[in-house]
Amino acid sequence: MSKFEYLRLADAVASEIANGGLKPGDRLPPQRSFAYERKIAVSTASRVYTELLRRGLVVGEVGRGTFISGQAPRAITTLTEPRGARIDLEVNYPLLPTQAALIAKSLEGLERPEALEIALRQGTSAGTQAARNIAADFLSQNGWSARAEQIVFTANGRQCIAAALAAIVPAGGRCGVEALTYPFIKGIAARIGVTLVPLTMDEHGVRPDAVQKAHREAHLTALYIQPTVQNPLGMTMPASRRTELLRVVEKLDLTIIEDAVYGFLDNEAPLAALAPDRCVVLDSLSKKVAPGLALGFIVPPPRLRESIMASVRSGGWTASGYAFAAAQRMMADGTASELVRLKRIDAQRRQHIAAERLAGFELQANPKSYHLWLTLPHHWRSQTFVAAAARRDIALTPSSTFAVSPGHAPNAIRLALAAPPVDQLDAALRTLAGMLRASEEDFESTE
C-alpha cells in the first residue's frame, strides 16, 4: 500500500461527513474493525483516525470511541475571548463587584500630566529598579523570595509562557507537559516549532516515572507544569511529589517552566523555593487584579535571565509604560493584595455552591480553586453536552480542549466558576444538574 493511501482513506471518510453519510455524533467503528472492513492493516487504520483527528473532523474519548465532531476545530484563542453566551463558564477571569472602585482609588492621580508623562514612556523587559523591587516584594510568599534582579516583565501571562518556552526549548526540541494542560501552550509550541510530550498524571500531578520515560524516548529539554491549582484539574501537588519530581528533574538536567498564575489561591510556595536554579516561575496580574490591567512576571534563575529578556524583546512582548505605572501603584499600596484576599474568599464560596448543586456527580475540585473538572455520566459525551449547554446559553469547555494527545481526552468538561455573578452561576449549575440527570436521547427529544 502506498504511504499516501491513509490520506486517500481519510479523504473518503471526510467526504462521507461532508455529504451527510456520517452525521455529528455518529461513532466510527473501532480501528481494528475499520481495518477489516477496508481490507487494510490496523496500523494504516490508526493513521487514518489520527489524520481525521488532526483535521478536527472527529473527536476521541477515552473508553468511549471516536465520534464525528460535526464542527470545525475551535481556535486556541476562544478560551481567552468570551463568545457572547449569557452565562460564561468557559473563561476564568474573576471580577468582583467591588474591585473597580478599589482599583480606581489606587489609580487616583495617574491622570495628572506629570504622572502620565512617565507612564506613557516605552517600557522594557527589565522594567525599572523601583518596579522590580515592588514586584519582588509582591510575588514573594510562603518562604519563597523573588529576587528583584531576576525579574523580567511581559504584558501578560500568556506572553510569559511564550517567552520562556522560546528561550529555553530550541526549535525542534521537546517539552514535557501535563497530559491535560492549559490549551494556549499548544498553539505557541506549534508556532515556535516545539513538540509537546504529554506526561501521565495521577491524583498528585505529573508522575516522576512518566518524566523519566518521556525523556528516554523523546529527550526532553524542559517541563511546563502547574503544580499549584492545576488547570484544568485543580490539584495542588503535595510536598512528597514535589521532592520526588525535583529529584528526577535534577538527575535528567531539565528546566521546569512553572506556571503559577493560580498559585495566589493556595498557600503553597513555588517549586522554585526548593530548586531555584531549576525553575522559571511565571505569574501575572490578570487573575489577581483584572485582565484589562495585566502585567506578566518571569522569575528565572540567573543563568537564564539574559536569554529570556532577549526572547521578550524579539517577540514584541514588552509591557507598556502605563501597565507598569498602574501595576506599581496597585502592588505598592496594597490594592493588589486586598484583591487577592477577596478573590480567595470568592473562589471558596463559588466552589461551595458548585459542590451543592452538583452533588452526586463525579467532580474533581480544589475547594480553593475557580474551576472544577466534571466527569460526565456514561450516557453523555463531552462534545454533545457542551453543545446542549450552549443551546441553554451556557458556555462550557470540553476535555478535548485541554488534551495534548488527539483522541486521548476523558469524557469530561471543565467548569470555570469565576465570571458570572453568583446568582447566574447558581442558575447555570442547576440547569446543568438537570441535564446530567437526563439521558442524552431524552434531552434531545425535548429540543
CSV table of C-alpha atoms in Angstrom, one decimal:
chain,number,residue,atom,x,y,z
A,1,MET,CA,0.0,0.0,0.0
A,2,SER,CA,1.3,3.5,-0.9
A,3,LYS,CA,2.4,5.6,2.1
A,4,PHE,CA,-0.3,8.1,0.9
A,5,GLU,CA,-3.1,5.5,1.0
A,6,TYR,CA,-4.1,6.5,4.5
A,7,LEU,CA,-4.7,10.1,3.3
A,8,ARG,CA,-6.9,8.8,0.5
A,9,LEU,CA,-9.0,6.8,3.0
A,10,ALA,CA,-9.1,9.9,5.3
A,11,ASP,CA,-10.4,11.9,2.4
A,12,ALA,CA,-13.1,9.3,1.7
A,13,VAL,CA,-14.3,9.5,5.3
A,14,ALA,CA,-14.2,13.3,5.1
A,15,SER,CA,-16.4,13.1,2.0
A,16,GLU,CA,-18.9,10.9,3.8
A,17,ILE,CA,-19.1,13.5,6.6
A,18,ALA,CA,-19.5,16.4,4.1
A,19,ASN,CA,-22.3,14.7,2.2
A,20,GLY,CA,-24.2,13.7,5.3
A,21,GLY,CA,-23.5,10.0,5.2
A,22,LEU,CA,-21.8,10.3,8.6
A,23,LYS,CA,-23.5,12.8,10.9
A,24,PRO,CA,-22.4,14.6,14.0
A,25,GLY,CA,-22.4,12.2,17.0
A,26,ASP,CA,-22.0,9.1,14.8
A,27,ARG,CA,-19.5,6.7,16.2
A,28,LEU,CA,-16.8,5.3,13.9
A,29,PRO,CA,-16.0,1.6,14.3
A,30,PRO,CA,-13.0,0.5,16.4
A,31,GLN,CA,-9.8,0.8,14.4
A,32,ARG,CA,-9.5,-3.0,14.1
A,33,SER,CA,-13.0,-3.3,12.7
A,34,PHE,CA,-12.3,-0.3,10.3
A,35,ALA,CA,-9.2,-2.1,9.1
A,36,TYR,CA,-11.1,-5.4,8.5
A,37,GLU,CA,-13.9,-3.6,6.6
A,38,ARG,CA,-11.5,-1.7,4.3
A,39,LYS,CA,-9.0,-4.6,4.0
A,40,ILE,CA,-6.1,-2.6,5.3
A,41,ALA,CA,-3.6,-3.0,8.1
A,42,VAL,CA,-4.5,-1.9,11.6
A,43,SER,CA,-1.5,0.4,11.5
A,44,THR,CA,-3.0,2.1,8.4
A,45,ALA,CA,-6.3,2.5,10.1
A,46,SER,CA,-4.6,4.1,13.1
A,47,ARG,CA,-3.0,6.7,10.7
A,48,VAL,CA,-6.4,7.4,9.1
A,49,TYR,CA,-8.0,8.1,12.5
A,50,THR,CA,-5.1,10.2,13.5
A,51,GLU,CA,-5.5,12.3,10.3
A,52,LEU,CA,-9.2,12.7,11.0
A,53,LEU,CA,-8.4,13.9,14.5
A,54,ARG,CA,-5.8,16.3,13.1
A,55,ARG,CA,-8.4,17.8,10.8
A,56,GLY,CA,-10.9,18.2,13.6
A,57,LEU,CA,-13.5,16.0,11.9
A,58,VAL,CA,-13.7,13.6,14.7
A,59,VAL,CA,-13.2,13.6,18.5
A,60,GLY,CA,-11.8,10.7,20.5
A,61,GLU,CA,-12.9,10.0,24.1
A,62,VAL,CA,-11.1,7.5,26.3
A,63,GLY,CA,-13.2,4.4,26.9
A,64,ARG,CA,-15.9,5.7,24.5
A,65,GLY,CA,-14.5,5.6,21.0
A,66,THR,CA,-14.2,8.0,18.1
A,67,PHE,CA,-17.1,10.2,17.1
A,68,ILE,CA,-17.9,12.6,14.2
A,69,SER,CA,-17.5,16.1,15.7
A,70,GLY,CA,-19.7,18.0,13.2
A,71,GLN,CA,-17.8,21.2,13.8
A,72,ALA,CA,-14.6,22.9,12.8
A,73,PRO,CA,-11.8,22.8,15.4
A,74,ARG,CA,-12.0,25.8,17.7
A,75,ALA,CA,-9.1,28.1,17.8
A,76,ILE,CA,-6.9,28.3,20.9
A,77,THR,CA,-7.9,32.0,21.4
A,78,THR,CA,-11.5,31.1,22.2
A,79,LEU,CA,-10.5,30.3,25.8
A,80,THR,CA,-9.4,33.9,26.2
A,81,GLU,CA,-12.1,35.6,24.3
A,82,PRO,CA,-15.7,35.4,25.6
A,83,ARG,CA,-18.1,34.1,22.9
A,84,GLY,CA,-21.2,36.0,24.0
A,85,ALA,CA,-23.0,33.3,26.0
A,86,ARG,CA,-25.3,34.7,28.6
A,87,ILE,CA,-23.6,32.6,31.3
A,88,ASP,CA,-19.9,32.1,30.7
A,89,LEU,CA,-18.4,29.0,32.4
A,90,GLU,CA,-15.6,28.9,29.9
A,91,VAL,CA,-13.4,31.9,30.5
A,92,ASN,CA,-11.9,32.1,34.0
A,93,TYR,CA,-11.3,35.8,34.9
A,94,PRO,CA,-12.6,36.7,38.4
A,95,LEU,CA,-14.1,40.2,38.5
A,96,LEU,CA,-15.5,41.2,41.9
A,97,PRO,CA,-18.4,43.8,42.1
A,98,THR,CA,-16.3,46.0,44.3
A,99,GLN,CA,-12.9,45.8,42.5
A,100,ALA,CA,-13.4,48.6,40.1
A,101,ALA,CA,-13.8,51.1,43.0
A,102,LEU,CA,-10.7,49.7,44.7
A,103,ILE,CA,-8.7,50.0,41.5
A,104,ALA,CA,-10.0,53.5,40.8
A,105,LYS,CA,-8.9,54.7,44.2
A,106,SER,CA,-5.4,53.2,43.7
A,107,LEU,CA,-5.0,54.9,40.3
A,108,GLU,CA,-6.1,58.3,41.5
A,109,GLY,CA,-3.6,60.9,40.3
A,110,LEU,CA,-2.3,58.8,37.4
A,111,GLU,CA,-4.2,61.1,35.0
A,112,ARG,CA,-2.1,64.1,36.1
A,113,PRO,CA,0.3,65.3,33.3
A,114,GLU,CA,3.4,64.7,35.4
A,115,ALA,CA,2.4,61.1,36.2
A,116,LEU,CA,1.2,60.4,32.6
A,117,GLU,CA,4.5,61.7,31.2
A,118,ILE,CA,6.3,58.9,32.9
A,119,ALA,CA,3.6,56.3,32.3
A,120,LEU,CA,3.4,56.9,28.6
A,121,ARG,CA,7.1,56.1,28.0
A,122,GLN,CA,8.1,52.9,26.4
A,123,GLY,CA,8.5,50.0,28.9
A,124,THR,CA,11.4,47.5,28.8
A,125,SER,CA,11.7,43.8,29.6
A,126,ALA,CA,13.7,44.7,32.8
A,127,GLY,CA,11.4,47.5,33.9
A,128,THR,CA,12.8,50.0,36.4
A,129,GLN,CA,14.6,49.2,39.7
A,130,ALA,CA,11.5,50.5,41.5
A,131,ALA,CA,9.2,48.2,39.5
A,132,ARG,CA,11.4,45.2,40.2
A,133,ASN,CA,11.6,45.9,43.9
A,134,ILE,CA,7.9,46.3,44.2
A,135,ALA,CA,7.2,43.2,42.1
A,136,ALA,CA,9.7,41.1,44.1
A,137,ASP,CA,8.0,42.1,47.4
A,138,PHE,CA,4.5,41.4,46.0
A,139,LEU,CA,5.4,38.0,44.5
A,140,SER,CA,7.4,36.6,47.4
A,141,GLN,CA,5.3,34.2,49.5
A,142,ASN,CA,5.4,31.2,51.8
A,143,GLY,CA,9.1,31.0,52.2
A,144,TRP,CA,10.0,31.8,48.6
A,145,SER,CA,11.6,35.1,47.8
A,146,ALA,CA,11.6,36.5,44.3
A,147,ARG,CA,14.8,38.5,43.9
A,148,ALA,CA,14.4,41.9,42.2
A,149,GLU,CA,17.5,41.4,40.0
A,150,GLN,CA,16.0,38.3,38.5
A,151,ILE,CA,12.6,39.6,37.4
A,152,VAL,CA,11.6,40.0,33.7
A,153,PHE,CA,8.3,41.7,32.7
A,154,THR,CA,5.9,41.0,29.8
A,155,ALA,CA,2.4,42.3,29.0
A,156,ASN,CA,0.5,39.3,30.3
A,157,GLY,CA,0.8,35.7,31.5
A,158,ARG,CA,0.4,34.1,28.0
A,159,GLN,CA,3.4,36.1,26.8
A,160,CYS,CA,5.4,34.8,29.8
A,161,ILE,CA,4.7,31.3,28.6
A,162,ALA,CA,5.7,32.1,25.0
A,163,ALA,CA,8.9,33.9,26.1
A,164,ALA,CA,10.0,31.2,28.5
A,165,LEU,CA,9.3,28.4,26.1
A,166,ALA,CA,11.1,30.1,23.2
A,167,ALA,CA,14.1,30.9,25.3
A,168,ILE,CA,14.5,27.5,26.9
A,169,VAL,CA,13.5,24.9,24.3
A,170,PRO,CA,15.2,25.1,20.9
A,171,ALA,CA,13.3,24.9,17.7
A,172,GLY,CA,12.7,21.2,17.1
A,173,GLY,CA,13.1,20.4,20.8
A,174,ARG,CA,10.7,18.7,23.1
A,175,CYS,CA,8.9,19.9,26.2
A,176,GLY,CA,7.1,17.7,28.7
A,177,VAL,CA,3.6,18.9,29.7
A,178,GLU,CA,0.8,17.6,31.8
A,179,ALA,CA,-1.4,15.3,29.7
A,180,LEU,CA,-4.3,17.7,30.3
A,181,THR,CA,-3.0,21.3,30.3
A,182,TYR,CA,-3.6,25.0,29.6
A,183,PRO,CA,-4.6,25.0,25.9
A,184,PHE,CA,-2.6,28.1,25.0
A,185,ILE,CA,0.7,26.3,25.2
A,186,LYS,CA,-0.3,24.0,22.3
A,187,GLY,CA,-0.6,27.0,20.0
A,188,ILE,CA,2.6,28.7,20.9
A,189,ALA,CA,4.6,25.5,20.8
A,190,ALA,CA,3.3,24.8,17.3
A,191,ARG,CA,4.3,28.3,16.2
A,192,ILE,CA,7.9,28.2,17.5
A,193,GLY,CA,8.5,24.6,16.4
A,194,VAL,CA,8.5,22.9,19.8
A,195,THR,CA,7.0,19.4,20.3
A,196,LEU,CA,4.9,18.9,23.4
A,197,VAL,CA,5.2,15.5,25.0
A,198,PRO,CA,2.2,14.5,27.3
A,199,LEU,CA,3.1,13.3,30.7
A,200,THR,CA,0.9,10.8,32.6
A,201,MET,CA,-0.7,12.2,35.8
A,202,ASP,CA,-2.3,10.8,38.9
A,203,GLU,CA,-4.2,12.4,41.7
A,204,HIS,CA,-0.9,14.2,42.8
A,205,GLY,CA,0.0,15.6,39.5
A,206,VAL,CA,2.7,14.7,37.0
A,207,ARG,CA,4.3,11.3,37.8
A,208,PRO,CA,8.1,11.3,38.1
A,209,ASP,CA,8.4,8.0,36.3
A,210,ALA,CA,6.4,9.5,33.4
A,211,VAL,CA,9.1,12.2,33.1
A,212,GLN,CA,11.8,9.6,33.1
A,213,LYS,CA,10.1,7.5,30.4
A,214,ALA,CA,9.4,10.5,28.2
A,215,HIS,CA,13.0,11.7,28.5
A,216,ARG,CA,14.3,8.2,27.5
A,217,GLU,CA,12.0,8.1,24.5
A,218,ALA,CA,12.0,11.8,23.4
A,219,HIS,CA,14.9,13.6,25.1
A,220,LEU,CA,13.1,16.5,26.8
A,221,THR,CA,14.7,19.9,27.3
A,222,ALA,CA,12.1,21.2,29.8
A,223,LEU,CA,8.8,20.7,31.6
A,224,TYR,CA,5.9,23.1,31.6
A,225,ILE,CA,3.6,22.4,34.6
A,226,GLN,CA,1.2,24.0,37.0
A,227,PRO,CA,2.0,22.4,40.4
A,228,THR,CA,-0.5,24.6,42.4
A,229,VAL,CA,-4.2,24.7,41.4
A,230,GLN,CA,-3.5,23.0,38.1
A,231,ASN,CA,-5.6,23.9,35.1
A,232,PRO,CA,-7.9,22.1,34.3
A,233,LEU,CA,-7.9,19.5,37.1
A,234,GLY,CA,-7.4,21.9,40.1
A,235,MET,CA,-5.0,19.7,42.0
A,236,THR,CA,-2.1,21.1,44.1
A,237,MET,CA,1.0,18.9,44.1
A,238,PRO,CA,1.8,17.6,47.7
A,239,ALA,CA,5.3,18.1,49.2
A,240,SER,CA,6.3,14.4,48.7
A,241,ARG,CA,5.6,14.6,45.0
A,242,ARG,CA,7.4,17.9,44.6
A,243,THR,CA,10.5,16.5,46.2
A,244,GLU,CA,10.4,13.3,44.1
A,245,LEU,CA,9.8,15.2,40.9
A,246,LEU,CA,12.6,17.7,41.5
A,247,ARG,CA,15.0,14.8,42.2
A,248,VAL,CA,14.2,13.4,38.8
A,249,VAL,CA,14.5,16.8,37.1
A,250,GLU,CA,17.9,17.3,38.7
A,251,LYS,CA,19.1,13.9,37.6
A,252,LEU,CA,18.0,14.5,34.0
A,253,ASP,CA,19.2,18.1,33.9
A,254,LEU,CA,15.9,19.6,32.9
A,255,THR,CA,14.4,23.0,33.5
A,256,ILE,CA,10.9,23.5,34.9
A,257,ILE,CA,8.7,26.3,33.5
A,258,GLU,CA,6.4,26.7,36.5
A,259,ASP,CA,3.1,28.5,35.7
A,260,ALA,CA,1.9,30.0,39.0
A,261,VAL,CA,-1.0,32.0,37.6
A,262,TYR,CA,-3.5,30.3,40.0
A,263,GLY,CA,-1.0,30.0,42.9
A,264,PHE,CA,-2.4,33.0,44.6
A,265,LEU,CA,-5.5,30.9,45.6
A,266,ASP,CA,-3.4,28.4,47.7
A,267,ASN,CA,-0.7,28.6,50.3
A,268,GLU,CA,2.0,26.6,48.5
A,269,ALA,CA,5.3,28.1,47.7
A,270,PRO,CA,6.5,27.6,44.1
A,271,LEU,CA,8.8,24.7,43.2
A,272,ALA,CA,11.5,27.3,42.9
A,273,ALA,CA,11.6,27.6,46.7
A,274,LEU,CA,13.1,24.0,46.7
A,275,ALA,CA,15.1,24.2,43.4
A,276,PRO,CA,15.8,27.9,42.5
A,277,ASP,CA,18.3,27.0,39.8
A,278,ARG,CA,15.9,24.6,38.0
A,279,CYS,CA,12.7,26.6,37.9
A,280,VAL,CA,11.4,29.5,35.9
A,281,VAL,CA,8.4,30.9,37.7
A,282,LEU,CA,5.6,32.6,35.6
A,283,ASP,CA,2.9,34.8,37.0
A,284,SER,CA,0.7,37.7,36.1
A,285,LEU,CA,-1.9,40.2,37.4
A,286,SER,CA,-4.7,39.0,35.0
A,287,LYS,CA,-6.4,36.7,37.6
A,288,LYS,CA,-5.2,38.6,40.7
A,289,VAL,CA,-6.4,42.0,39.5
A,290,ALA,CA,-8.1,42.1,36.1
A,291,PRO,CA,-7.4,41.0,32.5
A,292,GLY,CA,-7.5,44.6,31.4
A,293,LEU,CA,-4.8,45.7,33.8
A,294,ALA,CA,-2.4,42.8,33.3
A,295,LEU,CA,1.4,42.6,33.8
A,296,GLY,CA,3.4,39.4,33.4
A,297,PHE,CA,6.3,38.3,35.6
A,298,ILE,CA,9.1,35.8,34.8
A,299,VAL,CA,11.4,34.9,37.6
A,300,PRO,CA,14.2,32.8,36.1
A,301,PRO,CA,17.5,31.6,37.6
A,302,PRO,CA,20.4,34.0,36.8
A,303,ARG,CA,21.8,31.7,34.1
A,304,LEU,CA,18.6,32.1,32.0
A,305,ARG,CA,17.7,35.8,32.6
A,306,GLU,CA,19.5,37.3,29.6
A,307,SER,CA,18.1,34.7,27.1
A,308,ILE,CA,14.6,35.2,28.4
A,309,MET,CA,14.9,39.0,28.2
A,310,ALA,CA,16.1,38.6,24.6
A,311,SER,CA,13.1,36.4,23.9
A,312,VAL,CA,10.7,39.0,25.3
A,313,ARG,CA,12.2,41.7,23.2
A,314,SER,CA,12.3,39.7,20.0
A,315,GLY,CA,8.8,38.5,20.5
A,316,GLY,CA,7.5,42.1,21.0
A,317,TRP,CA,6.1,41.1,24.4
A,318,THR,CA,7.3,44.1,26.4
A,319,ALA,CA,4.7,45.7,28.7
A,320,SER,CA,3.5,49.2,28.1
A,321,GLY,CA,4.7,52.0,30.4
A,322,TYR,CA,1.1,52.6,31.5
A,323,ALA,CA,0.8,48.9,32.6
A,324,PHE,CA,3.9,49.3,34.7
A,325,ALA,CA,2.7,52.5,36.3
A,326,ALA,CA,-0.8,51.1,37.1
A,327,ALA,CA,0.6,47.8,38.4
A,328,GLN,CA,3.3,49.5,40.6
A,329,ARG,CA,0.6,51.6,42.3
A,330,MET,CA,-1.7,48.6,43.0
A,331,MET,CA,1.1,46.4,44.2
A,332,ALA,CA,2.7,49.1,46.4
A,333,ASP,CA,-0.4,50.4,48.1
A,334,GLY,CA,-1.9,47.0,49.0
A,335,THR,CA,-4.7,47.1,46.4
A,336,ALA,CA,-3.5,44.0,44.6
A,337,SER,CA,-3.0,42.1,47.9
A,338,GLU,CA,-6.5,43.0,49.0
A,339,LEU,CA,-8.0,41.8,45.7
A,340,VAL,CA,-6.1,38.5,46.2
A,341,ARG,CA,-7.6,38.2,49.7
A,342,LEU,CA,-11.1,38.9,48.4
A,343,LYS,CA,-10.8,36.6,45.5
A,344,ARG,CA,-9.7,33.7,47.6
A,345,ILE,CA,-12.9,34.1,49.7
A,346,ASP,CA,-14.9,34.4,46.5
A,347,ALA,CA,-13.4,31.3,44.9
A,348,GLN,CA,-14.2,29.2,48.0
A,349,ARG,CA,-17.8,30.5,48.0
A,350,ARG,CA,-18.3,29.5,44.4
A,351,GLN,CA,-16.8,26.1,44.9
A,352,HIS,CA,-19.3,25.5,47.8
A,353,ILE,CA,-22.2,26.4,45.6
A,354,ALA,CA,-20.9,24.1,42.8
A,355,ALA,CA,-20.5,21.2,45.3
A,356,GLU,CA,-24.1,21.6,46.5
A,357,ARG,CA,-25.7,22.0,43.0
A,358,LEU,CA,-23.6,19.1,41.5
A,359,ALA,CA,-23.8,16.8,44.5
A,360,GLY,CA,-23.9,13.1,43.4
A,361,PHE,CA,-21.9,13.6,40.2
A,362,GLU,CA,-18.2,12.8,39.7
A,363,LEU,CA,-16.3,16.0,40.5
A,364,GLN,CA,-12.6,16.7,40.8
A,365,ALA,CA,-12.3,20.0,42.6
A,366,ASN,CA,-10.0,22.0,44.8
A,367,PRO,CA,-12.1,23.9,47.3
A,368,LYS,CA,-9.8,26.9,46.9
A,369,SER,CA,-10.0,27.0,43.0
A,370,TYR,CA,-12.0,28.9,40.5
A,371,HIS,CA,-12.6,25.9,38.3
A,372,LEU,CA,-13.6,22.2,38.6
A,373,TRP,CA,-13.5,19.1,36.5
A,374,LEU,CA,-16.7,17.2,35.9
A,375,THR,CA,-16.7,13.6,34.6
A,376,LEU,CA,-19.9,13.1,32.7
A,377,PRO,CA,-22.3,10.2,33.2
A,378,HIS,CA,-21.8,7.5,30.6
A,379,HIS,CA,-24.9,8.4,28.7
A,380,TRP,CA,-23.4,11.9,27.8
A,381,ARG,CA,-20.4,12.7,25.6
A,382,SER,CA,-18.5,15.8,26.4
A,383,GLN,CA,-18.8,17.4,22.9
A,384,THR,CA,-22.6,16.7,22.9
A,385,PHE,CA,-23.0,18.0,26.4
A,386,VAL,CA,-21.2,21.3,25.6
A,387,ALA,CA,-23.4,21.8,22.5
A,388,ALA,CA,-26.5,21.1,24.5
A,389,ALA,CA,-25.4,23.6,27.2
A,390,ALA,CA,-24.7,26.2,24.5
A,391,ARG,CA,-28.4,25.9,23.4
A,392,ARG,CA,-29.2,26.8,27.0
A,393,ASP,CA,-26.9,29.8,26.6
A,394,ILE,CA,-24.2,28.3,28.9
A,395,ALA,CA,-20.6,28.2,27.6
A,396,LEU,CA,-18.5,25.2,28.8
A,397,THR,CA,-15.1,23.8,27.8
A,398,PRO,CA,-14.9,20.1,26.6
A,399,SER,CA,-12.0,17.9,27.8
A,400,SER,CA,-10.5,17.7,24.3
A,401,THR,CA,-9.5,21.4,24.5
A,402,PHE,CA,-7.0,20.5,27.3
A,403,ALA,CA,-5.7,17.2,25.9
A,404,VAL,CA,-2.3,17.3,24.4
A,405,SER,CA,-2.7,14.0,22.5
A,406,PRO,CA,-5.6,14.0,20.0
A,407,GLY,CA,-8.1,11.3,20.8
A,408,HIS,CA,-7.0,10.9,24.4
A,409,ALA,CA,-9.5,13.2,26.1
A,410,PRO,CA,-11.6,11.8,29.0
A,411,ASN,CA,-15.4,12.1,28.9
A,412,ALA,CA,-15.4,15.3,31.0
A,413,ILE,CA,-15.7,19.1,30.9
A,414,ARG,CA,-14.1,21.9,32.8
A,415,LEU,CA,-16.4,24.4,34.6
A,416,ALA,CA,-14.9,27.9,35.1
A,417,LEU,CA,-16.7,29.4,38.0
A,418,ALA,CA,-15.2,32.9,38.1
A,419,ALA,CA,-17.0,35.0,35.6
A,420,PRO,CA,-20.8,35.0,36.2
A,421,PRO,CA,-22.5,36.9,39.0
A,422,VAL,CA,-23.3,34.4,41.8
A,423,ASP,CA,-27.0,34.3,41.1
A,424,GLN,CA,-26.3,33.4,37.4
A,425,LEU,CA,-23.7,30.8,38.5
A,426,ASP,CA,-26.3,29.2,40.7
A,427,ALA,CA,-28.9,29.1,38.0
A,428,ALA,CA,-26.4,27.7,35.4
A,429,LEU,CA,-25.3,24.9,37.8
A,430,ARG,CA,-29.0,24.0,38.5
A,431,THR,CA,-29.6,23.8,34.7
A,432,LEU,CA,-26.5,21.6,34.2
A,433,ALA,CA,-27.5,19.3,37.1
A,434,GLY,CA,-30.9,18.8,35.4
A,435,MET,CA,-29.2,18.0,32.1
A,436,LEU,CA,-26.8,15.5,33.7
A,437,ARG,CA,-29.8,13.6,35.2
A,438,ALA,CA,-31.5,13.3,31.9
A,439,SER,CA,-30.2,10.9,29.2
A,440,GLU,CA,-28.7,12.4,26.0
A,441,GLU,CA,-31.6,11.0,24.0
A,442,ASP,CA,-34.3,12.2,26.4
A,443,PHE,CA,-32.7,15.7,26.4
A,444,GLU,CA,-32.6,15.9,22.6
A,445,SER,CA,-36.2,14.8,22.4
A,446,THR,CA,-37.3,17.9,24.3
A,447,GLU,CA,-35.5,20.3,22.0
